[in-house]
């Protein structure tokens, strides 16, 4: 039994996590029409990490 194909949409972004340089990351978005426009956004870096795949994700612990 095969599952229907799924399409994942991603957007490249950069975040500053307090180091010397910004970190490139990938955001998962619902569709191509729902990408974030260019600009500066403020995220609380205490709540996020960049995982091994370069994707921003919520910290699970702490």
PDB file of C-alpha atoms in Angstrom:
ATOM      1  CA  UNK A   1       0.000   0.000   0.000  1.00  0.00           C
ATOM      2  CA  UNK A   2       1.531   3.277  -1.142  1.00  0.00           C
ATOM      3  CA  UNK A   3       0.949   6.654   0.437  1.00  0.00           C
ATOM      4  CA  UNK A   4       0.208   9.679  -1.698  1.00  0.00           C
ATOM      5  CA  UNK A   5       3.239  11.796  -2.603  1.00  0.00           C
ATOM      6  CA  UNK A   6       3.798  14.849  -0.434  1.00  0.00           C
ATOM      7  CA  UNK A   7       5.524  18.062  -1.385  1.00  0.00           C
ATOM      8  CA  UNK A   8       7.589  19.969   1.146  1.00  0.00           C
ATOM      9  CA  UNK A   9       8.301  23.658   0.687  1.00  0.00           C
ATOM     10  CA  UNK A  10      11.347  25.309   2.187  1.00  0.00           C
ATOM     11  CA  UNK A  11      12.778  28.800   2.351  1.00  0.00           C
ATOM     12  CA  UNK A  12      16.402  29.722   3.001  1.00  0.00           C
ATOM     13  CA  UNK A  13      17.040  32.295   5.720  1.00  0.00           C
ATOM     14  CA  UNK A  14      19.819  33.448   8.013  1.00  0.00           C
ATOM     15  CA  UNK A  15      19.750  33.863  11.763  1.00  0.00           C
ATOM     16  CA  UNK A  16      22.149  35.362  14.249  1.00  0.00           C
ATOM     17  CA  UNK A  17      22.577  33.139  17.292  1.00  0.00           C
ATOM     18  CA  UNK A  18      25.191  35.205  19.098  1.00  0.00           C
ATOM     19  CA  UNK A  19      28.240  33.855  17.246  1.00  0.00           C
ATOM     20  CA  UNK A  20      30.632  35.680  14.966  1.00  0.00           C
ATOM     21  CA  UNK A  21      28.557  35.119  11.817  1.00  0.00           C
ATOM     22  CA  UNK A  22      24.884  34.475  10.965  1.00  0.00           C
ATOM     23  CA  UNK A  23      23.841  30.864  10.449  1.00  0.00           C
ATOM     24  CA  UNK A  24      22.081  29.774   7.263  1.00  0.00           C
ATOM     25  CA  UNK A  25      18.959  27.749   7.909  1.00  0.00           C
ATOM     26  CA  UNK A  26      15.942  26.350   6.152  1.00  0.00           C
ATOM     27  CA  UNK A  27      12.380  27.169   7.193  1.00  0.00           C
ATOM     28  CA  UNK A  28       9.524  24.813   6.421  1.00  0.00           C
ATOM     29  CA  UNK A  29       6.615  26.696   4.858  1.00  0.00           C
ATOM     30  CA  UNK A  30       3.119  25.457   4.047  1.00  0.00           C
ATOM     31  CA  UNK A  31       3.238  26.407   0.356  1.00  0.00           C
ATOM     32  CA  UNK A  32       5.178  28.515  -2.107  1.00  0.00           C
ATOM     33  CA  UNK A  33       2.570  31.238  -1.667  1.00  0.00           C
ATOM     34  CA  UNK A  34       3.182  31.387   2.090  1.00  0.00           C
ATOM     35  CA  UNK A  35       6.900  32.240   2.089  1.00  0.00           C
ATOM     36  CA  UNK A  36       8.096  35.065   4.313  1.00  0.00           C
ATOM     37  CA  UNK A  37       8.863  38.341   2.533  1.00  0.00           C
ATOM     38  CA  UNK A  38      12.418  39.702   2.663  1.00  0.00           C
ATOM     39  CA  UNK A  39      13.030  41.688   5.817  1.00  0.00           C
ATOM     40  CA  UNK A  40      14.270  41.511   9.365  1.00  0.00           C
ATOM     41  CA  UNK A  41      12.435  39.413  11.910  1.00  0.00           C
ATOM     42  CA  UNK A  42      13.096  39.123  15.618  1.00  0.00           C
ATOM     43  CA  UNK A  43      13.116  35.635  17.118  1.00  0.00           C
ATOM     44  CA  UNK A  44      14.108  34.810  20.645  1.00  0.00           C
ATOM     45  CA  UNK A  45      17.182  32.653  20.046  1.00  0.00           C
ATOM     46  CA  UNK A  46      16.716  31.021  23.458  1.00  0.00           C
ATOM     47  CA  UNK A  47      13.783  29.053  22.013  1.00  0.00           C
ATOM     48  CA  UNK A  48      15.322  27.808  18.758  1.00  0.00           C
ATOM     49  CA  UNK A  49      18.227  25.772  17.439  1.00  0.00           C
ATOM     50  CA  UNK A  50      19.523  24.986  13.954  1.00  0.00           C
ATOM     51  CA  UNK A  51      19.453  21.192  13.597  1.00  0.00           C
ATOM     52  CA  UNK A  52      21.888  18.933  11.732  1.00  0.00           C
ATOM     53  CA  UNK A  53      19.981  19.495   8.490  1.00  0.00           C
ATOM     54  CA  UNK A  54      20.216  23.299   8.675  1.00  0.00           C
ATOM     55  CA  UNK A  55      16.577  23.693   9.701  1.00  0.00           C
ATOM     56  CA  UNK A  56      15.342  25.964  12.436  1.00  0.00           C
ATOM     57  CA  UNK A  57      13.456  24.082  15.118  1.00  0.00           C
ATOM     58  CA  UNK A  58      12.153  24.623  18.616  1.00  0.00           C
ATOM     59  CA  UNK A  59      14.387  23.454  21.427  1.00  0.00           C
ATOM     60  CA  UNK A  60      12.871  20.339  22.931  1.00  0.00           C
ATOM     61  CA  UNK A  61      14.385  20.678  26.388  1.00  0.00           C
ATOM     62  CA  UNK A  62      15.299  23.606  28.573  1.00  0.00           C
TER      63      UNK A  62
END
